[in-house]
Coordinates of C-alpha atoms in Angstrom, one line a residue:
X1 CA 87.3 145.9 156.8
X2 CA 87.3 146.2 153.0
X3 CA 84.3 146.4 150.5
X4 CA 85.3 145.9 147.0
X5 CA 83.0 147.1 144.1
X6 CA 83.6 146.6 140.7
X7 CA 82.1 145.7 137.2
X8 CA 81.4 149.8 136.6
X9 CA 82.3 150.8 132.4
X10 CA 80.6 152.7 129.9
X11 CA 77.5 151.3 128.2
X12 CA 74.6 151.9 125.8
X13 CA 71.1 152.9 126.7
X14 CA 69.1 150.0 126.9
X15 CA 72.7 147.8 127.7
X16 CA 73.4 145.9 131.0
X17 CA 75.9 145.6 133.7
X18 CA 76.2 143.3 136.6
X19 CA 78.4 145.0 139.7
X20 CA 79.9 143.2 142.2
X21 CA 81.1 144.0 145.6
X22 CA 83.2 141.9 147.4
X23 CA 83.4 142.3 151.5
X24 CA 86.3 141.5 153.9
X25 CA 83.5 141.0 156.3
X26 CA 83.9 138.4 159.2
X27 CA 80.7 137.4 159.6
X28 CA 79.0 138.7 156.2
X29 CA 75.6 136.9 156.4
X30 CA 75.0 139.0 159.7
X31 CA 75.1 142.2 157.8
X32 CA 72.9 144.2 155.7
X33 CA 74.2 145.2 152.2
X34 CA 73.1 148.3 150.4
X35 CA 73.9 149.9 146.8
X36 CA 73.8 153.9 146.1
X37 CA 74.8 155.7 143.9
X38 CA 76.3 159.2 143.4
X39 CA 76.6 162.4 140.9
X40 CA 79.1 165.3 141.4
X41 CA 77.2 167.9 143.4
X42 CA 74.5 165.5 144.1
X43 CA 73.5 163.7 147.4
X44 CA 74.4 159.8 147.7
X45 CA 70.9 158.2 146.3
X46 CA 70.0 155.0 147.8
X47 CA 69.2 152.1 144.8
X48 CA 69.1 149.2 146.9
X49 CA 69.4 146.7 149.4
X50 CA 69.4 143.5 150.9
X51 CA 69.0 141.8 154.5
X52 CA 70.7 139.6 155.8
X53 CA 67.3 137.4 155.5
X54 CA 67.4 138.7 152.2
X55 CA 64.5 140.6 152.0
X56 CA 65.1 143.4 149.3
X57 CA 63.8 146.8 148.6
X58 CA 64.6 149.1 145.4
X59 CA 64.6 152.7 144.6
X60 CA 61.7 153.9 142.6
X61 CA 63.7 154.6 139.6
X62 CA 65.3 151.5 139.5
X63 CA 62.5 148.9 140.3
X64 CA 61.6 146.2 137.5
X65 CA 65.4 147.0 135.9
X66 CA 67.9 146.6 138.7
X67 CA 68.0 142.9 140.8
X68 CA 70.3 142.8 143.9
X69 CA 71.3 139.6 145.1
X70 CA 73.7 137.9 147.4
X71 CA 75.9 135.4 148.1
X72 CA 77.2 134.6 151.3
X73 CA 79.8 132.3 150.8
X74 CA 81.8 134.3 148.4
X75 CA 81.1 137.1 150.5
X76 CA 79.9 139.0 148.1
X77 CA 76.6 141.5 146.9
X78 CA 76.0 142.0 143.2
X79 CA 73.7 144.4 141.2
X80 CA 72.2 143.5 137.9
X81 CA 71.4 146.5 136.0
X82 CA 69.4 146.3 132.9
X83 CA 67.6 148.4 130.4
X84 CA 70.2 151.3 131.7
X85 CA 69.4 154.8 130.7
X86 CA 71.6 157.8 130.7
X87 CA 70.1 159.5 133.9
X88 CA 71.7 156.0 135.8
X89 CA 75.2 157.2 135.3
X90 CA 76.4 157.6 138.3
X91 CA 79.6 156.6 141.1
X92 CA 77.9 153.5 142.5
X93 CA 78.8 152.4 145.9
X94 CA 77.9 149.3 148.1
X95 CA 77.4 149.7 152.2
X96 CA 77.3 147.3 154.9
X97 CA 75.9 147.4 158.5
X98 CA 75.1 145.2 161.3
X99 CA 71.9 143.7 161.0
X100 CA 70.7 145.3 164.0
X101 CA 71.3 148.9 162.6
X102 CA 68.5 148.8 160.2
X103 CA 65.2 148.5 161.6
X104 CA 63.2 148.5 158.1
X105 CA 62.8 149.3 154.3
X106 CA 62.7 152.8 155.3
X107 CA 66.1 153.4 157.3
X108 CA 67.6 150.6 154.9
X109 CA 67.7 154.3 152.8
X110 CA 69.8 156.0 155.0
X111 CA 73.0 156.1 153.9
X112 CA 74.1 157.4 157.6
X113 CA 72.7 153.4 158.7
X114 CA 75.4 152.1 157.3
X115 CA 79.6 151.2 159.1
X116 CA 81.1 150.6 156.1
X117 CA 81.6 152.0 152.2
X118 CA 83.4 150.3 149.3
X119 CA 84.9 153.0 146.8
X120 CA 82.9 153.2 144.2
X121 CA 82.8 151.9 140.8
X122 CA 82.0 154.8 137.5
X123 CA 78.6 153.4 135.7
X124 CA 78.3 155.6 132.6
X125 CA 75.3 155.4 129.9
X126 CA 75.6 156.8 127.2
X127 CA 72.7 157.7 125.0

């Protein structure tokens, strides 16, 4: 099982970027996708995710700016990122796990809920 992520670069405050992750996933639709995000010595910090209903929650920080979305038959999860600021750069990762795993908006932030990790892709905001 691979998950891809990619569309990371350096950009202005106030600029956009669209990330993509791309799953090897059998049965994709079945799974529940999540984005976080990480800064050396910092903990993984959950941005977002999306059910396999596609039903979506969003970090605090990154609600009104950031849209997650999902298409199932590409296989694929993206995250729009706009209005960036400098305190978004960050390693940004998608997740994946069985739909069953995540019971609601609250474990959805776990990142110990989820089976799989893509590697990362390097968002940097400069300001």
């Amino acid at each position: 099982v691979q998950l891809q992520a990619s569309g990371g670069g350096l950009v202005q405050a106030g600029g956009s970027l669209r990330l993509s992750c791309a799953a090897s996933l059998r049965t994709f639709s079945n799974y529940d996708m999540g984005w976080f995000r990480q800064t050396p010595g910092k903990e993984r910090e959950f941005v977002g995710g999306i059910t396999s209903e596609g039903d979506i929650s969003y970090a605090d920080s990154v609600k009104g700016r950031f849209t997650i979305s999902r298409d199932n038959a590409k296989k694929k999860v993206y995250l729009q990122m706009n209005s960036l600021k400098p305190e978004d750069t960050a390693a940004y990762y998608c997740a994946a796990a069985w739909w069953t795993r995540i019971k609601n908006f609250d474990s959805m932030k776990g990142w110990d809920e989820y089976e799989y990790w893509g590697q990362g892709t390097l968002v940097t905001v400069s300001s």
